[in-house]
Amino acid sequence: MKIRNTNIQEKNFNLINDLGTKREEKNENNKNNLSSIRLYHNFIKIFEARLKMLRKAGFLQSNINVYDRIKSALGILASKTYSEIQKENLSNYSDINSYIIEQVIALTDPQTAEYLLLNYSKKEQNNIASRMWIREATHRIMEIMRSIIIQIASQAESNLKISIPGQINNQDILPVSLGYYMISYAMSFYRFYYKFSLFKQEHNEMPSGSGSMGGTSLVMNSNIIARYLHFSNVKRNAADAFGDDSHISDFINASNGLATKIGKIMRQISFWSQQYNAFIYFIKSHSSNSSFGQSNNDAMELIDSIISKSIGICNISNNVNNILVNAACPLTINHQELNANLFKCFDDLEYMLLATQDIFFIIKANKRLTKEAAQNPKSFYKDILEWFLKNTELGLHKSIEVTNSIINKAIENDQKIGLMDLQELQKINPNINAGIYAAVSPMRASIARRSIDGTSPVKVRKLIRFLIRKMNQDTNDNLNDNNTSDRIDTKLINEAGNIN
């Protein structure tokens, strides 16, 4: 199966080699009291929005020059990159907000800059900025998840005819197709995609914007700030706005749930690739810029790192919940520590998602071993029993008895049921005919299971089409992506679609 090697995949492969080091360096920066440097440009946008509101409210009507000077100063600050900011002596400032205000003063004068501090609240400023940052972080997570869902759906399509034991740690369970397993993973990711979609809508609400816990008597229209910053509405209670840090805890808890699911999937894939099973292996990357995927050991190291990150995010979630619960009041919350945990959580989850996409890009089934394992006599118990119930009049009790006799005979002779002679089977029960061989063929048995949750390829393909359709629809509805070239062509299901 040919899979399109698009930008995200190229980035992923390059990322695997050096992402761990870069993440650790970034996380070290997060530990200091200026962890909110990653909110720098959001703070600038908030100050710009407040400036617009102040002019609308009439506070700057008498001095247009003040508006222009502050706007120009904020524009200069907005053009700075993170590396440029980090080169400056930030240790002189208590936080990034203080740095921005001091820079505006330096570019204008104290009397001009003081307008920015009218009804200013550091707590509220941080709350708004972190909500903006989480909105973009959620967009990024949904973006990668969308690519993963399409990647796994592509794997499901190409592995519909590969039979494996229904449970890897119990080969007595009826055989299913690898594609059936793959689509179950895709559905798991879709559920979390949908959860993050709802989360993004729920928390797209701006704190009150009044700059105090009890509102303000000044004529200030916070809706102006909300519109400028692309929030859907404004909170109606200032005390609620000040005390509401649920966007951070909800984001981290949602990330924890997703990370846990990814960890479980990776653990199962790890089990599949063990020497005594080896039902799957990992092919070398097609990317010319990557050294990843040269051996199973490389893939296993990556899987171990994903599982490790999953456990780390669980610890972050517990830490954040402790910070929020133990705070005596909203103003005593350590937002620098809260932000550090937030950024660490996102960095680790992003790493996990990109690495997971890599794993599903290079995964390959060992057809010989999977077929052999899927022909375990005990695994056909349910299929043989159902065949007797549908094709004979033996009744349930007698059907169970005959089914057990067939399985025991195959085990006794160390023989696959599908290779047993028909006459030998008829000695067990004369009602048996050649039709029974369909029930003991892993692929034909899988095709026959046409219940709504069954393993039939028809059912699996319906789920694939459902996911493709939902990804196209949700791209427009939830990711607000107007670029129609990014839509997935269902005719090209054998190619893994990705967001560039």
XYZ file of C-alpha atoms in Angstrom:
500
model
C 0.000 0.000 0.000
C 1.386 3.360 -0.992
C 0.994 6.075 1.611
C 1.402 9.716 0.752
C 4.528 11.110 2.413
C 3.339 14.614 3.257
C 4.677 17.456 5.337
C 3.504 16.266 8.737
C 5.114 12.872 8.183
C 8.390 14.463 7.085
C 8.319 16.673 10.170
C 7.515 13.690 12.357
C 10.481 11.638 11.196
C 12.867 14.551 11.647
C 11.294 15.228 15.006
C 11.951 11.758 16.422
C 15.712 12.220 16.304
C 15.944 15.490 18.192
C 12.563 16.236 19.765
C 13.409 14.688 23.122
C 16.384 17.012 23.661
C 14.509 20.110 22.516
C 11.539 19.319 24.731
C 13.772 18.899 27.782
C 15.442 22.254 27.090
C 12.060 23.926 26.701
C 10.740 22.351 29.873
C 13.782 23.576 31.816
C 12.894 27.100 30.706
C 9.342 26.550 31.918
C 10.517 25.906 35.471
C 11.586 29.489 36.106
C 9.270 32.328 37.021
C 9.044 33.477 33.404
C 7.416 30.310 32.104
C 4.655 32.499 30.637
C 7.064 33.702 27.937
C 5.140 31.351 25.645
C 2.105 33.574 26.223
C 4.045 36.700 25.184
C 2.290 37.359 21.871
C -1.091 36.612 23.435
C -0.398 39.268 26.084
C 0.436 41.749 23.310
C -2.872 40.969 21.562
C -4.769 41.455 24.823
C -3.145 44.863 25.378
C -4.047 45.814 21.797
C -7.648 44.732 22.389
C -7.824 46.709 25.656
C -6.473 49.752 23.834
C -9.264 49.498 21.253
C -11.845 49.170 24.020
C -10.473 52.218 25.876
C -10.731 54.320 22.737
C -14.301 53.121 22.101
C -15.183 53.920 25.728
C -13.983 57.500 25.225
C -10.934 57.418 27.498
C -8.578 58.306 24.628
C -10.830 60.558 22.555
C -9.186 63.733 23.876
C -5.693 62.487 23.062
C -5.506 60.491 19.837
C -1.721 60.739 20.032
C -1.757 58.452 23.099
C -3.584 55.742 21.167
C -1.207 55.942 18.200
C 1.921 55.915 20.365
C 0.825 52.917 22.444
C -0.371 51.066 19.327
C 2.991 51.699 17.643
C 4.889 50.503 20.730
C 2.822 47.308 20.930
C 3.425 46.734 17.213
C 7.187 46.919 17.758
C 6.953 44.462 20.661
C 4.721 42.107 18.661
C 7.392 41.834 15.955
C 9.904 40.375 18.429
C 10.574 36.647 18.282
C 10.916 34.383 21.328
C 14.666 34.077 20.750
C 15.046 37.847 20.687
C 13.118 38.190 23.952
C 15.138 35.458 25.655
C 18.371 37.281 24.814
C 17.252 40.215 26.955
C 17.822 40.372 30.703
C 14.438 39.044 31.817
C 15.595 38.430 35.376
C 14.850 42.104 36.116
C 11.120 41.488 35.649
C 8.695 39.523 37.797
C 6.780 38.229 34.772
C 6.240 38.777 31.063
C 3.423 41.269 31.632
C 5.779 43.480 33.627
C 8.343 43.195 30.850
C 5.798 44.316 28.228
C 4.629 47.271 30.323
C 8.218 48.412 30.974
C 8.975 48.160 27.263
C 5.912 50.269 26.397
C 7.066 52.871 28.937
C 10.533 52.883 27.349
C 9.035 53.342 23.869
C 6.579 56.070 24.975
C 6.590 57.584 28.475
C 5.095 56.695 31.903
C 2.099 59.021 31.484
C 1.188 57.502 28.140
C 1.763 53.886 29.165
C -0.369 54.199 32.301
C -3.510 54.023 30.154
C -2.749 50.332 29.647
C -3.050 49.821 33.405
C -6.572 51.236 33.650
C -8.625 48.418 35.221
C -5.672 46.128 34.571
C -5.461 42.785 36.394
C -2.486 40.452 36.092
C -4.678 37.514 37.120
C -7.272 38.268 34.462
C -4.607 38.962 31.845
C -3.027 35.567 32.493
C -6.434 33.863 32.411
C -7.293 35.340 29.015
C -3.840 34.619 27.560
C -3.839 31.001 28.734
C -7.319 30.474 27.256
C -6.062 31.808 23.923
C -3.017 29.549 24.114
C -5.110 26.476 24.991
C -7.435 27.259 22.084
C -4.490 27.087 19.688
C -3.032 24.043 21.471
C -6.379 22.249 21.125
C -6.455 23.124 17.438
C -2.983 21.616 17.044
C -3.927 18.420 18.899
C -7.068 17.990 16.792
C -5.019 18.623 13.674
C -2.577 15.801 14.445
C -5.357 13.479 15.642
C -7.129 13.975 12.345
C -4.001 12.839 10.516
C -3.642 9.832 12.824
C -7.266 8.787 12.275
C -6.795 8.849 8.505
C -3.461 7.035 8.808
C -5.008 4.246 10.901
C -8.058 4.050 8.611
C -5.650 3.521 5.731
C -3.951 0.701 7.673
C -7.368 -0.816 8.415
C -8.248 -0.848 4.717
C -4.994 -2.555 3.739
C -5.164 -5.175 6.528
C -8.743 -6.396 6.145
C -7.547 -9.792 4.883
C -4.906 -10.324 7.567
C -6.296 -12.588 10.322
C -4.964 -12.499 13.880
C -6.139 -14.011 17.194
C -8.979 -12.030 18.737
C -6.849 -11.440 21.837
C -3.097 -11.526 21.527
C -2.591 -12.833 25.058
C -5.281 -15.498 24.600
C -5.152 -17.268 21.262
C -8.253 -19.303 22.113
C -10.387 -16.261 21.238
C -12.009 -16.236 17.779
C -9.783 -14.779 15.021
C -10.432 -11.304 13.607
C -8.836 -9.234 10.871
C -6.017 -6.846 11.707
C -8.062 -4.195 9.900
C -10.842 -4.743 12.454
C -8.385 -4.022 15.259
C -7.005 -0.980 13.456
C -10.404 0.596 12.962
C -11.081 0.147 16.683
C -7.998 2.305 17.321
C -9.234 4.889 14.823
C -12.610 5.020 16.589
C -10.855 5.536 19.931
C -8.964 8.503 18.520
C -12.160 9.873 16.993
C -13.889 9.851 20.382
C -11.076 11.970 21.807
C -11.119 14.173 18.712
C -14.791 14.834 19.417
C -14.093 15.492 23.126
C -11.443 18.075 22.281
C -13.844 19.621 19.786
C -16.463 20.072 22.535
C -13.776 21.311 24.922
C -12.701 23.964 22.416
C -16.258 25.243 22.111
C -16.968 25.121 25.852
C -13.912 27.122 26.882
C -14.026 29.733 24.128
C -15.434 32.143 26.705
C -13.494 35.199 27.830
C -13.183 36.271 31.488
C -15.164 39.403 32.299
C -12.521 41.923 31.184
C -13.417 44.403 33.938
C -10.063 43.995 35.687
C -11.544 43.337 39.138
C -13.342 40.597 41.023
C -16.478 42.714 41.440
C -16.811 44.324 38.040
C -16.452 48.071 37.383
C -18.529 51.237 37.372
C -16.649 52.550 34.330
C -18.276 52.310 30.929
C -16.253 49.476 29.433
C -17.470 47.079 26.771
C -15.621 43.807 27.214
C -17.348 42.440 24.114
C -14.934 44.558 22.073
C -12.000 42.686 23.613
C -13.780 39.347 23.133
C -14.476 39.992 19.437
C -10.920 41.158 18.780
C -9.514 38.038 20.478
C -12.064 35.717 18.764
C -13.932 34.613 21.895
C -17.573 33.615 21.438
C -18.823 35.493 24.498
C -17.865 37.101 27.842
C -18.389 35.641 31.312
C -21.243 37.402 33.127
C -19.782 37.173 36.620
C -16.401 38.720 37.465
C -15.876 36.577 40.570
C -16.514 33.477 38.484
C -14.070 34.752 35.864
C -11.362 35.360 38.460
C -11.802 31.984 40.118
C -12.245 29.906 36.981
C -9.092 28.030 36.019
C -11.077 25.055 34.749
C -9.810 25.580 31.209
C -6.329 24.530 32.365
C -7.417 21.576 34.498
C -9.932 20.410 31.868
C -7.333 20.598 29.110
C -4.780 18.653 31.148
C -7.346 16.073 32.293
C -8.542 15.585 28.700
C -4.916 15.233 27.627
C -4.401 12.695 30.405
C -7.295 10.590 29.108
C -5.935 10.688 25.564
C -2.373 9.958 26.720
C -3.600 6.967 28.742
C -5.401 5.554 25.704
C -2.333 6.034 23.502
C -0.184 4.340 26.153
C -2.523 1.315 26.198
C -2.484 1.056 22.405
C 1.306 1.282 22.316
C 1.569 -1.394 25.003
C -0.539 -3.719 22.873
C 1.488 -2.981 19.737
C 4.629 -3.657 21.764
C 3.197 -7.028 22.790
C 2.332 -7.843 19.183
C 5.912 -7.289 18.081
C 7.556 -9.419 20.785
C 9.745 -12.285 19.627
C 7.356 -15.049 20.744
C 4.482 -13.437 18.814
C 6.049 -11.146 16.203
C 2.673 -10.697 14.517
C 3.842 -7.269 13.374
C 7.135 -5.645 12.522
C 8.235 -2.158 11.486
C 9.420 -1.209 8.019
C 12.123 1.346 7.296
C 10.865 4.896 6.828
C 10.392 6.069 3.239
C 11.561 9.528 4.301
C 14.978 10.414 2.902
C 15.546 12.805 5.802
C 15.022 10.231 8.529
C 17.195 7.671 10.212
C 14.194 6.350 12.133
C 12.580 3.006 11.405
C 15.741 1.124 10.448
C 15.009 -1.691 12.885
C 12.418 -2.982 15.313
C 14.653 -1.749 18.132
C 14.260 1.858 16.955
C 10.488 1.482 16.929
C 10.435 -0.210 20.328
C 12.498 2.620 21.837
C 9.992 5.090 20.430
C 7.069 3.078 21.826
C 8.745 3.000 25.251
C 9.167 6.781 25.140
C 5.469 7.206 24.267
C 4.438 5.046 27.223
C 6.801 6.984 29.496
C 5.268 10.307 28.373
C 1.812 8.872 29.066
C 2.751 8.199 32.693
C 4.321 11.665 32.923
C 1.109 13.382 31.790
C -0.813 11.440 34.443
C 1.534 12.885 37.082
C 1.100 16.395 35.639
C -2.678 16.023 35.881
C -2.450 15.067 39.563
C -0.054 17.945 40.246
C -2.331 20.557 38.632
C -5.397 19.304 40.485
C -3.457 19.610 43.759
C -2.392 23.186 42.919
C -5.974 24.269 42.203
C -7.617 22.458 45.115
C -5.086 23.628 47.706
C -5.194 27.306 46.700
C -6.931 29.307 49.450
C -8.440 31.737 46.922
C -8.030 32.564 43.218
C -5.375 35.204 43.873
C -3.094 32.745 45.701
C -2.750 30.355 42.760
C 0.801 30.120 41.452
C 0.144 30.785 37.781
C 3.779 30.405 36.807
C 3.735 26.837 38.133
C 0.320 26.235 36.585
C 1.552 27.446 33.192
C 4.710 25.342 33.458
C 2.579 22.209 33.941
C 0.273 23.248 31.106
C 3.127 23.714 28.632
C 4.841 20.502 29.731
C 1.586 18.583 29.256
C 1.077 19.944 25.747
C 4.693 19.338 24.718
C 4.561 15.726 25.868
C 1.158 15.074 24.288
C 2.252 16.598 20.988
C 5.334 14.368 21.053
C 3.163 11.314 21.771
C 0.772 12.078 18.921
C 3.485 12.709 16.340
C 5.382 9.605 17.427
C 2.160 7.556 17.342
C 1.541 8.648 13.771
C 5.044 7.471 12.925
C 4.374 4.060 14.454
C 1.209 3.576 12.411
C 3.041 4.739 9.295
C 5.716 2.020 9.501
C 3.736 -0.873 11.032
C 3.490 -4.057 8.952
C 1.787 -7.424 9.531
C 3.706 -10.714 9.529
C 1.241 -12.617 7.345
C 2.676 -16.081 7.935
C 2.676 -15.906 11.740
C -0.695 -14.170 12.003
C -2.345 -16.774 9.770
C -0.802 -19.650 11.696
C -1.828 -18.223 15.077
C -5.357 -17.490 13.856
C -5.858 -21.188 13.001
C -5.664 -22.321 16.625
C -8.482 -24.945 16.932
C -9.889 -23.477 20.157
C -10.323 -20.066 18.547
C -13.021 -21.472 16.222
C -15.291 -22.688 19.028
C -17.861 -19.904 18.578
C -17.836 -20.083 14.763
C -18.267 -23.892 14.676
C -21.058 -23.788 17.264
C -22.898 -21.097 15.295
C -22.494 -23.162 12.101
C -24.217 -26.156 13.737
C -27.027 -23.959 15.071
C -27.633 -22.411 11.633
C -27.158 -25.480 9.418
C -28.352 -28.475 11.472
C -31.164 -29.383 13.832
C -28.953 -30.788 16.578
C -30.049 -28.237 19.164
C -27.820 -26.211 21.461
C -26.721 -28.967 23.878
C -25.790 -31.450 21.128
C -24.102 -28.714 19.057
C -21.872 -27.808 22.007
C -20.979 -31.466 22.495
C -20.054 -31.990 18.819
C -18.109 -28.715 18.667
C -15.990 -29.750 21.657
C -15.380 -33.159 20.064
C -14.088 -31.577 16.840
C -11.758 -29.203 18.687
C -10.429 -31.933 20.977
C -9.817 -34.203 17.974
C -7.809 -31.494 16.189
C -5.731 -30.804 19.312
C -5.151 -34.518 19.892
C -3.859 -34.965 16.321
C -2.006 -31.606 16.384
C -3.900 -30.694 13.257
C -5.662 -27.595 11.951
C -9.416 -28.118 11.716
C -9.435 -26.702 8.198
C -7.065 -29.482 7.099
C -9.052 -32.330 8.661
C -10.626 -34.739 6.184
C -14.405 -34.416 5.746
C -14.894 -38.135 6.321
C -12.982 -37.859 9.592
C -15.266 -35.032 10.680
C -18.372 -37.000 9.679
C -17.261 -39.818 11.974
C -17.774 -37.350 14.830
C -21.226 -36.425 13.518
C -22.856 -37.408 10.192
C -24.632 -34.040 9.905
C -21.334 -32.336 9.071
C -20.839 -31.330 5.438
C -18.255 -29.360 3.439
C -19.867 -26.085 4.493
C -18.190 -26.340 7.891
C -14.841 -25.421 6.331
C -16.085 -21.834 5.938
C -16.468 -21.648 9.716
C -12.886 -22.781 10.331
C -11.224 -20.488 7.794
C -10.086 -17.345 9.684
C -10.896 -14.973 6.841
C -14.190 -16.575 5.803
C -15.290 -16.773 9.433
C -14.433 -13.107 9.863
C -16.449 -12.171 6.752
C -19.464 -14.117 8.039
C -19.788 -12.038 11.220
C -22.205 -9.411 9.909
C -23.667 -8.172 13.185
C -23.578 -4.409 13.728
C -20.335 -4.769 15.694
C -19.032 -7.662 13.598
C -15.707 -8.285 11.873
C -17.139 -8.405 8.360
C -15.105 -6.224 5.948
C -18.393 -4.616 4.925
C -18.852 -3.371 8.496
C -15.239 -2.218 8.752
C -15.445 -0.303 5.471
C -18.610 1.417 6.686
C -16.682 2.642 9.724
C -13.837 3.803 7.484
C -16.260 5.799 5.323
C -17.901 7.205 8.455
C -14.547 8.429 9.788
C -13.524 9.955 6.450
C -16.868 11.752 6.210
C -16.633 13.032 9.804
C -13.065 14.218 9.322
C -14.102 16.192 6.240
C -17.104 17.663 8.028
C -15.272 18.450 11.260
C -12.412 20.071 9.379
C -14.843 22.789 8.357
C -16.948 22.915 11.513
C -14.321 22.608 14.246
C -10.956 23.468 12.744
C -12.415 26.420 10.802
C -10.355 25.432 7.789
C -11.621 27.009 4.595
C -8.963 25.410 2.422
C -10.933 22.827 0.443
C -7.727 21.288 -0.895
C -7.228 19.870 2.585
C -10.360 17.758 2.338
C -9.822 14.016 2.045
C -10.775 12.290 -1.182
C -12.596 9.103 -0.200
C -11.571 7.579 -3.531
C -7.983 7.732 -2.326
C -8.598 5.829 0.880
C -5.379 3.878 0.392
C -3.437 7.081 0.878
C -3.035 8.522 4.354
C -4.318 12.085 4.359
C -2.438 14.632 6.443
C -2.747 18.286 7.297
C 0.066 20.319 5.833
